[in-house]
């Protein structure tokens, strides 16, 4: 989708940007000043360009080919800017029609994009039909009406003010100040209300207006605020522009009348061509193919089009007593309720109920319903247990609905409503905080590394799928030697059968009553989370199987440059020491410990259980036989190759020609083989970021009253990244 180019210098311009962002339409907003940029609402769909532009700069911007329309929402008094925008558009079209520009390849793309179309120009009129221009006022006797005098120009207004007395409030900004400050009879009487920006204040100071005579405030202002300014500065005359309702013009006139202040008005330049805010929205809808609808207005174009309101609501644990007032209202007003059966059965009768909670079920039903009878379902609610933003299925449904709406398949608005999570509920019931606790979900997950989490945290809250997960908690804590932990179980929270009990891990393993459980594991011996990897060699169960030494493990793992989501092959895993250290770094890493020796396979499994890691899968096969049955790797560490290093690397390259590889070599034969392989791979353009490090480790050992240094075998660590052959 192409962008909209919006020149925004008014409240309407800022409002239009907000509407475009709400409709997820990308747009560039051009503002003249830093303050104008600050006044805009931040949005990922709005690219803000700050600074004044001339015709050439505007034409260059428009000529990028990114824009489907240009909207001029500049101030009605900024006639020069509007003229420049129009001239830039006309100049762009002229350059497209000029065949000589074909010689310039750098703008060929722009020509191809614009040669068959003209960028639409939409002038957004301020308060169309409400303001009156000076020309429209000229038929009134002496251009006066009930204490209000209209002028065509600032110069004419300044000349008239010389025949008045008392203080003058200039409520026209700082750009036109020179027309008034240049007159000695006026300068000392002036109080200037301007934007609170450095640029505006500097303009005032250049014209000799300082200190308390500069009122730096952002409008529009209420009647009461205007009256307060009149009283504070003893104002007799006010000069203002006819800025319309959005600019606070009616409030200025009412306040002046109430305070007995004479209003001098610079009439609005007469604009006959342009569109109202609603009309501009309607035209942009046709250009972008998306609905543009401010939250506080009805659809544009004068025709009411029905929109369904869909609420994705977190309903707490399921009992109606835990609903928030906002969710309860959404449920009460809904014509249709979606959700799991246990959630629907507790909701009030009256609305149609369907046991759907997946986007693939909900969207087809809503589309068909809206097609058959658009007004049958005015409001729908999809119910999710707990909080809609906390381990909930609400986000995928929200994204799917938004996509359907963007594509025009469904006319609806979607909102997410938060609820009370079972973690918050359980914490409150047992008098615990949870901002200092770890929180995880076991729901539908095979990989959790529970023991690692509990070891590091004194409090760990766990969401479960049922009693089987509670049994699993007890089992894993016992295997990891964490039998001194307490497990607080919240059973059927918020329901009549609610029970909150404390169990040992052994008791958790024996629970049999099915139902909904939320658990809090308290570990009195929590060690805190380690910030670096590095288990000592003595931690591992080793027997007689060779093991990569501690320092070599750490350097090798660092060279892998791992990230969350990595799939790692540990080839020739041995005792599994490297696999354990990698898997402990993140639950989002999956490690496949590939080992052909039976005694080593047993040791890997023992070390995996000791560490309490469920994201290690032991593969008892030779590497080349194992690869086809495993997911494609992102990283591989080769600790043993059985003399088939070249075949293993070739197979890895075929599985993922962009993966990271680390090879550990002890024998001279392996080192020589690595050298030949790397030379071929580098010259053929198949590797990058190659590194080779020889690591020599010496350890000090006690010998009576002395410490003797004993050297370990030197190890070569070779690391590189595959790159696909061009």
mmCIF file with all atom_site columns, N, CA and C in Angstrom, residues 510-560:
data_model
loop_
_atom_site.group_PDB
_atom_site.id
_atom_site.type_symbol
_atom_site.label_atom_id
_atom_site.label_alt_id
_atom_site.label_comp_id
_atom_site.label_asym_id
_atom_site.label_entity_id
_atom_site.label_seq_id
_atom_site.pdbx_PDB_ins_code
_atom_site.Cartn_x
_atom_site.Cartn_y
_atom_site.Cartn_z
_atom_site.occupancy
_atom_site.B_iso_or_equiv
_atom_site.pdbx_formal_charge
_atom_site.auth_seq_id
_atom_site.auth_comp_id
_atom_site.auth_asym_id
_atom_site.auth_atom_id
_atom_site.pdbx_PDB_model_num
ATOM 1   N N  . UNK A 1 510 ? 1.451  -37.272 43.654 1.00 0.00 ? 510 UNK A N  1
ATOM 2   C CA . UNK A 1 510 ? 0.386  -38.225 43.908 1.00 0.00 ? 510 UNK A CA 1
ATOM 3   C C  . UNK A 1 510 ? -1.021 -37.669 43.778 1.00 0.00 ? 510 UNK A C  1
ATOM 4   N N  . UNK A 1 511 ? -1.188 -36.362 43.428 1.00 0.00 ? 511 UNK A N  1
ATOM 5   C CA . UNK A 1 511 ? -2.537 -35.794 43.296 1.00 0.00 ? 511 UNK A CA 1
ATOM 6   C C  . UNK A 1 511 ? -3.262 -36.420 42.109 1.00 0.00 ? 511 UNK A C  1
ATOM 7   N N  . UNK A 1 512 ? -4.581 -36.633 42.273 1.00 0.00 ? 512 UNK A N  1
ATOM 8   C CA . UNK A 1 512 ? -5.347 -37.296 41.219 1.00 0.00 ? 512 UNK A CA 1
ATOM 9   C C  . UNK A 1 512 ? -6.622 -36.538 40.827 1.00 0.00 ? 512 UNK A C  1
ATOM 10  N N  . UNK A 1 513 ? -7.039 -35.565 41.584 1.00 0.00 ? 513 UNK A N  1
ATOM 11  C CA . UNK A 1 513 ? -8.310 -34.887 41.301 1.00 0.00 ? 513 UNK A CA 1
ATOM 12  C C  . UNK A 1 513 ? -8.145 -33.942 40.112 1.00 0.00 ? 513 UNK A C  1
ATOM 13  N N  . UNK A 1 514 ? -8.906 -34.211 39.051 1.00 0.00 ? 514 UNK A N  1
ATOM 14  C CA . UNK A 1 514 ? -8.811 -33.398 37.845 1.00 0.00 ? 514 UNK A CA 1
ATOM 15  C C  . UNK A 1 514 ? -9.493 -32.055 38.064 1.00 0.00 ? 514 UNK A C  1
ATOM 16  N N  . UNK A 1 515 ? -8.995 -31.036 37.375 1.00 0.00 ? 515 UNK A N  1
ATOM 17  C CA . UNK A 1 515 ? -9.567 -29.700 37.482 1.00 0.00 ? 515 UNK A CA 1
ATOM 18  C C  . UNK A 1 515 ? -8.553 -28.654 37.066 1.00 0.00 ? 515 UNK A C  1
ATOM 19  N N  . UNK A 1 516 ? -8.868 -27.396 37.317 1.00 0.00 ? 516 UNK A N  1
ATOM 20  C CA . UNK A 1 516 ? -7.992 -26.286 36.950 1.00 0.00 ? 516 UNK A CA 1
ATOM 21  C C  . UNK A 1 516 ? -7.085 -25.947 38.132 1.00 0.00 ? 516 UNK A C  1
ATOM 22  N N  . UNK A 1 517 ? -5.783 -25.942 37.891 1.00 0.00 ? 517 UNK A N  1
ATOM 23  C CA . UNK A 1 517 ? -4.806 -25.649 38.933 1.00 0.00 ? 517 UNK A CA 1
ATOM 24  C C  . UNK A 1 517 ? -3.910 -24.479 38.500 1.00 0.00 ? 517 UNK A C  1
ATOM 25  N N  . UNK A 1 518 ? -3.654 -23.593 39.450 1.00 0.00 ? 518 UNK A N  1
ATOM 26  C CA . UNK A 1 518 ? -2.580 -22.611 39.310 1.00 0.00 ? 518 UNK A CA 1
ATOM 27  C C  . UNK A 1 518 ? -1.670 -22.820 40.510 1.00 0.00 ? 518 UNK A C  1
ATOM 28  N N  . UNK A 1 519 ? -0.364 -22.845 40.295 1.00 0.00 ? 519 UNK A N  1
ATOM 29  C CA . UNK A 1 519 ? 0.560  -23.222 41.360 1.00 0.00 ? 519 UNK A CA 1
ATOM 30  C C  . UNK A 1 519 ? 1.571  -22.118 41.659 1.00 0.00 ? 519 UNK A C  1
ATOM 31  N N  . UNK A 1 520 ? 1.975  -22.068 42.913 1.00 0.00 ? 520 UNK A N  1
ATOM 32  C CA . UNK A 1 520 ? 3.063  -21.202 43.356 1.00 0.00 ? 520 UNK A CA 1
ATOM 33  C C  . UNK A 1 520 ? 4.103  -22.087 44.023 1.00 0.00 ? 520 UNK A C  1
ATOM 34  N N  . UNK A 1 521 ? 5.320  -22.130 43.446 1.00 0.00 ? 521 UNK A N  1
ATOM 35  C CA . UNK A 1 521 ? 6.406  -22.920 44.025 1.00 0.00 ? 521 UNK A CA 1
ATOM 36  C C  . UNK A 1 521 ? 7.322  -21.973 44.800 1.00 0.00 ? 521 UNK A C  1
ATOM 37  N N  . UNK A 1 522 ? 7.485  -22.279 46.093 1.00 0.00 ? 522 UNK A N  1
ATOM 38  C CA . UNK A 1 522 ? 8.367  -21.479 46.945 1.00 0.00 ? 522 UNK A CA 1
ATOM 39  C C  . UNK A 1 522 ? 9.649  -22.262 47.199 1.00 0.00 ? 522 UNK A C  1
ATOM 40  N N  . UNK A 1 523 ? 10.775 -21.634 46.887 1.00 0.00 ? 523 UNK A N  1
ATOM 41  C CA . UNK A 1 523 ? 12.083 -22.268 47.064 1.00 0.00 ? 523 UNK A CA 1
ATOM 42  C C  . UNK A 1 523 ? 12.878 -21.498 48.113 1.00 0.00 ? 523 UNK A C  1
ATOM 43  N N  . UNK A 1 524 ? 13.011 -22.038 49.313 1.00 0.00 ? 524 UNK A N  1
ATOM 44  C CA . UNK A 1 524 ? 13.732 -21.316 50.379 1.00 0.00 ? 524 UNK A CA 1
ATOM 45  C C  . UNK A 1 524 ? 15.234 -21.225 50.121 1.00 0.00 ? 524 UNK A C  1
ATOM 46  N N  . UNK A 1 525 ? 15.736 -22.009 49.163 1.00 0.00 ? 525 UNK A N  1
ATOM 47  C CA . UNK A 1 525 ? 17.182 -22.025 48.898 1.00 0.00 ? 525 UNK A CA 1
ATOM 48  C C  . UNK A 1 525 ? 17.507 -21.466 47.520 1.00 0.00 ? 525 UNK A C  1
ATOM 49  N N  . UNK A 1 526 ? 16.662 -20.559 47.022 1.00 0.00 ? 526 UNK A N  1
ATOM 50  C CA . UNK A 1 526 ? 16.878 -20.012 45.672 1.00 0.00 ? 526 UNK A CA 1
ATOM 51  C C  . UNK A 1 526 ? 18.245 -19.357 45.573 1.00 0.00 ? 526 UNK A C  1
ATOM 52  N N  . UNK A 1 527 ? 18.955 -19.674 44.498 1.00 0.00 ? 527 UNK A N  1
ATOM 53  C CA . UNK A 1 527 ? 20.322 -19.176 44.336 1.00 0.00 ? 527 UNK A CA 1
ATOM 54  C C  . UNK A 1 527 ? 20.402 -17.918 43.488 1.00 0.00 ? 527 UNK A C  1
ATOM 55  N N  . UNK A 1 528 ? 19.302 -17.521 42.855 1.00 0.00 ? 528 UNK A N  1
ATOM 56  C CA . UNK A 1 528 ? 19.358 -16.399 41.928 1.00 0.00 ? 528 UNK A CA 1
ATOM 57  C C  . UNK A 1 528 ? 19.815 -16.850 40.556 1.00 0.00 ? 528 UNK A C  1
ATOM 58  N N  . UNK A 1 529 ? 19.505 -16.072 39.564 1.00 0.00 ? 529 UNK A N  1
ATOM 59  C CA . UNK A 1 529 ? 19.832 -16.455 38.183 1.00 0.00 ? 529 UNK A CA 1
ATOM 60  C C  . UNK A 1 529 ? 21.293 -16.164 37.879 1.00 0.00 ? 529 UNK A C  1
ATOM 61  N N  . UNK A 1 530 ? 22.008 -17.175 37.372 1.00 0.00 ? 530 UNK A N  1
ATOM 62  C CA . UNK A 1 530 ? 23.389 -16.969 36.971 1.00 0.00 ? 530 UNK A CA 1
ATOM 63  C C  . UNK A 1 530 ? 23.436 -16.181 35.666 1.00 0.00 ? 530 UNK A C  1
ATOM 64  N N  . UNK A 1 531 ? 24.350 -15.229 35.588 1.00 0.00 ? 531 UNK A N  1
ATOM 65  C CA . UNK A 1 531 ? 24.442 -14.359 34.415 1.00 0.00 ? 531 UNK A CA 1
ATOM 66  C C  . UNK A 1 531 ? 25.433 -14.872 33.377 1.00 0.00 ? 531 UNK A C  1
ATOM 67  N N  . UNK A 1 532 ? 26.218 -15.877 33.716 1.00 0.00 ? 532 UNK A N  1
ATOM 68  C CA . UNK A 1 532 ? 27.134 -16.477 32.742 1.00 0.00 ? 532 UNK A CA 1
ATOM 69  C C  . UNK A 1 532 ? 26.981 -17.993 32.785 1.00 0.00 ? 532 UNK A C  1
ATOM 70  N N  . UNK A 1 533 ? 27.246 -18.630 31.646 1.00 0.00 ? 533 UNK A N  1
ATOM 71  C CA . UNK A 1 533 ? 27.267 -20.081 31.639 1.00 0.00 ? 533 UNK A CA 1
ATOM 72  C C  . UNK A 1 533 ? 28.625 -20.546 32.150 1.00 0.00 ? 533 UNK A C  1
ATOM 73  N N  . UNK A 1 534 ? 28.740 -21.802 32.494 1.00 0.00 ? 534 UNK A N  1
ATOM 74  C CA . UNK A 1 534 ? 30.031 -22.323 32.942 1.00 0.00 ? 534 UNK A CA 1
ATOM 75  C C  . UNK A 1 534 ? 29.915 -23.235 34.139 1.00 0.00 ? 534 UNK A C  1
ATOM 76  N N  . UNK A 1 535 ? 29.540 -24.498 33.899 1.00 0.00 ? 535 UNK A N  1
ATOM 77  C CA . UNK A 1 535 ? 29.493 -25.489 34.967 1.00 0.00 ? 535 UNK A CA 1
ATOM 78  C C  . UNK A 1 535 ? 30.875 -26.110 35.140 1.00 0.00 ? 535 UNK A C  1
ATOM 79  N N  . UNK A 1 536 ? 31.295 -26.375 36.365 1.00 0.00 ? 536 UNK A N  1
ATOM 80  C CA . UNK A 1 536 ? 32.599 -27.031 36.552 1.00 0.00 ? 536 UNK A CA 1
ATOM 81  C C  . UNK A 1 536 ? 32.558 -28.468 36.044 1.00 0.00 ? 536 UNK A C  1
ATOM 82  N N  . UNK A 1 537 ? 33.702 -28.977 35.668 1.00 0.00 ? 537 UNK A N  1
ATOM 83  C CA . UNK A 1 537 ? 33.776 -30.352 35.164 1.00 0.00 ? 537 UNK A CA 1
ATOM 84  C C  . UNK A 1 537 ? 33.251 -31.347 36.189 1.00 0.00 ? 537 UNK A C  1
ATOM 85  N N  . UNK A 1 538 ? 33.475 -31.050 37.477 1.00 0.00 ? 538 UNK A N  1
ATOM 86  C CA . UNK A 1 538 ? 33.084 -31.971 38.537 1.00 0.00 ? 538 UNK A CA 1
ATOM 87  C C  . UNK A 1 538 ? 31.571 -32.118 38.657 1.00 0.00 ? 538 UNK A C  1
ATOM 88  N N  . UNK A 1 539 ? 30.804 -31.190 38.066 1.00 0.00 ? 539 UNK A N  1
ATOM 89  C CA . UNK A 1 539 ? 29.334 -31.263 38.169 1.00 0.00 ? 539 UNK A CA 1
ATOM 90  C C  . UNK A 1 539 ? 28.788 -32.432 37.356 1.00 0.00 ? 539 UNK A C  1
ATOM 91  N N  . UNK A 1 540 ? 29.452 -32.779 36.261 1.00 0.00 ? 540 UNK A N  1
ATOM 92  C CA . UNK A 1 540 ? 28.914 -33.757 35.320 1.00 0.00 ? 540 UNK A CA 1
ATOM 93  C C  . UNK A 1 540 ? 29.207 -35.195 35.766 1.00 0.00 ? 540 UNK A C  1
ATOM 94  N N  . UNK A 1 541 ? 28.239 -36.073 35.487 1.00 0.00 ? 541 UNK A N  1
ATOM 95  C CA . UNK A 1 541 ? 28.443 -37.507 35.626 1.00 0.00 ? 541 UNK A CA 1
ATOM 96  C C  . UNK A 1 541 ? 29.249 -37.949 34.406 1.00 0.00 ? 541 UNK A C  1
ATOM 97  N N  . UNK A 1 542 ? 30.418 -38.522 34.639 1.00 0.00 ? 542 UNK A N  1
ATOM 98  C CA . UNK A 1 542 ? 31.349 -38.717 33.514 1.00 0.00 ? 542 UNK A CA 1
ATOM 99  C C  . UNK A 1 542 ? 31.700 -40.174 33.237 1.00 0.00 ? 542 UNK A C  1
ATOM 100 N N  . UNK A 1 543 ? 31.934 -40.973 34.284 1.00 0.00 ? 543 UNK A N  1
ATOM 101 C CA . UNK A 1 543 ? 32.399 -42.343 34.138 1.00 0.00 ? 543 UNK A CA 1
ATOM 102 C C  . UNK A 1 543 ? 33.705 -42.345 33.327 1.00 0.00 ? 543 UNK A C  1
ATOM 103 N N  . UNK A 1 544 ? 33.809 -43.185 32.279 1.00 0.00 ? 544 UNK A N  1
ATOM 104 C CA . UNK A 1 544 ? 35.052 -43.273 31.514 1.00 0.00 ? 544 UNK A CA 1
ATOM 105 C C  . UNK A 1 544 ? 34.947 -42.625 30.132 1.00 0.00 ? 544 UNK A C  1
ATOM 106 N N  . UNK A 1 545 ? 33.844 -41.923 29.887 1.00 0.00 ? 545 UNK A N  1
ATOM 107 C CA . UNK A 1 545 ? 33.632 -41.295 28.578 1.00 0.00 ? 545 UNK A CA 1
ATOM 108 C C  . UNK A 1 545 ? 34.394 -39.971 28.523 1.00 0.00 ? 545 UNK A C  1
ATOM 109 N N  . UNK A 1 546 ? 35.149 -39.714 27.448 1.00 0.00 ? 546 UNK A N  1
ATOM 110 C CA . UNK A 1 546 ? 35.880 -38.435 27.329 1.00 0.00 ? 546 UNK A CA 1
ATOM 111 C C  . UNK A 1 546 ? 34.912 -37.242 27.373 1.00 0.00 ? 546 UNK A C  1
ATOM 112 N N  . UNK A 1 547 ? 35.385 -36.145 27.945 1.00 0.00 ? 547 UNK A N  1
ATOM 113 C CA . UNK A 1 547 ? 34.527 -34.964 28.083 1.00 0.00 ? 547 UNK A CA 1
ATOM 114 C C  . UNK A 1 547 ? 35.301 -33.713 27.683 1.00 0.00 ? 547 UNK A C  1
ATOM 115 N N  . UNK A 1 548 ? 34.656 -32.834 26.948 1.00 0.00 ? 548 UNK A N  1
ATOM 116 C CA . UNK A 1 548 ? 35.249 -31.544 26.601 1.00 0.00 ? 548 UNK A CA 1
ATOM 117 C C  . UNK A 1 548 ? 35.452 -30.746 27.885 1.00 0.00 ? 548 UNK A C  1
ATOM 118 N N  . UNK A 1 549 ? 36.668 -30.264 28.104 1.00 0.00 ? 549 UNK A N  1
ATOM 119 C CA . UNK A 1 549 ? 36.990 -29.585 29.357 1.00 0.00 ? 549 UNK A CA 1
ATOM 120 C C  . UNK A 1 549 ? 36.289 -28.223 29.455 1.00 0.00 ? 549 UNK A C  1
ATOM 121 N N  . UNK A 1 550 ? 36.178 -27.763 30.684 1.00 0.00 ? 550 UNK A N  1
ATOM 122 C CA . UNK A 1 550 ? 35.373 -26.583 31.023 1.00 0.00 ? 550 UNK A CA 1
ATOM 123 C C  . UNK A 1 550 ? 35.714 -25.361 30.172 1.00 0.00 ? 550 UNK A C  1
ATOM 124 N N  . UNK A 1 551 ? 36.998 -24.997 30.108 1.00 0.00 ? 551 UNK A N  1
ATOM 125 C CA . UNK A 1 551 ? 37.383 -23.782 29.382 1.00 0.00 ? 551 UNK A CA 1
ATOM 126 C C  . UNK A 1 551 ? 37.121 -23.917 27.885 1.00 0.00 ? 551 UNK A C  1
ATOM 127 N N  . UNK A 1 552 ? 37.340 -25.117 27.343 1.00 0.00 ? 552 UNK A N  1
ATOM 128 C CA . UNK A 1 552 ? 37.086 -25.349 25.920 1.00 0.00 ? 552 UNK A CA 1
ATOM 129 C C  . UNK A 1 552 ? 35.594 -25.254 25.629 1.00 0.00 ? 552 UNK A C  1
ATOM 130 N N  . UNK A 1 553 ? 34.783 -25.777 26.544 1.00 0.00 ? 553 UNK A N  1
ATOM 131 C CA . UNK A 1 553 ? 33.318 -25.672 26.370 1.00 0.00 ? 553 UNK A CA 1
ATOM 132 C C  . UNK A 1 553 ? 32.885 -24.214 26.255 1.00 0.00 ? 553 UNK A C  1
ATOM 133 N N  . UNK A 1 554 ? 33.393 -23.403 27.175 1.00 0.00 ? 554 UNK A N  1
ATOM 134 C CA . UNK A 1 554 ? 32.917 -22.017 27.227 1.00 0.00 ? 554 UNK A CA 1
ATOM 135 C C  . UNK A 1 554 ? 33.318 -21.229 25.985 1.00 0.00 ? 554 UNK A C  1
ATOM 136 N N  . UNK A 1 555 ? 34.553 -21.405 25.528 1.00 0.00 ? 555 UNK A N  1
ATOM 137 C CA . UNK A 1 555 ? 34.993 -20.700 24.318 1.00 0.00 ? 555 UNK A CA 1
ATOM 138 C C  . UNK A 1 555 ? 34.219 -21.204 23.103 1.00 0.00 ? 555 UNK A C  1
ATOM 139 N N  . UNK A 1 556 ? 34.019 -22.506 23.034 1.00 0.00 ? 556 UNK A N  1
ATOM 140 C CA . UNK A 1 556 ? 33.303 -23.080 21.887 1.00 0.00 ? 556 UNK A CA 1
ATOM 141 C C  . UNK A 1 556 ? 31.872 -22.568 21.816 1.00 0.00 ? 556 UNK A C  1
ATOM 142 N N  . UNK A 1 557 ? 31.201 -22.501 22.969 1.00 0.00 ? 557 UNK A N  1
ATOM 143 C CA . UNK A 1 557 ? 29.809 -22.012 22.994 1.00 0.00 ? 557 UNK A CA 1
ATOM 144 C C  . UNK A 1 557 ? 29.754 -20.545 22.594 1.00 0.00 ? 557 UNK A C  1
ATOM 145 N N  . UNK A 1 558 ? 30.712 -19.758 23.063 1.00 0.00 ? 558 UNK A N  1
ATOM 146 C CA . UNK A 1 558 ? 30.735 -18.336 22.678 1.00 0.00 ? 558 UNK A CA 1
ATOM 147 C C  . UNK A 1 558 ? 30.898 -18.176 21.168 1.00 0.00 ? 558 UNK A C  1
ATOM 148 N N  . UNK A 1 559 ? 31.730 -19.019 20.555 1.00 0.00 ? 559 UNK A N  1
ATOM 149 C CA . UNK A 1 559 ? 31.959 -18.928 19.113 1.00 0.00 ? 559 UNK A CA 1
ATOM 150 C C  . UNK A 1 559 ? 30.727 -19.314 18.300 1.00 0.00 ? 559 UNK A C  1
ATOM 151 N N  . UNK A 1 560 ? 29.761 -20.035 18.919 1.00 0.00 ? 560 UNK A N  1
ATOM 152 C CA . UNK A 1 560 ? 28.544 -20.412 18.189 1.00 0.00 ? 560 UNK A CA 1
ATOM 153 C C  . UNK A 1 560 ? 27.630 -19.221 17.919 1.00 0.00 ? 560 UNK A C  1
#
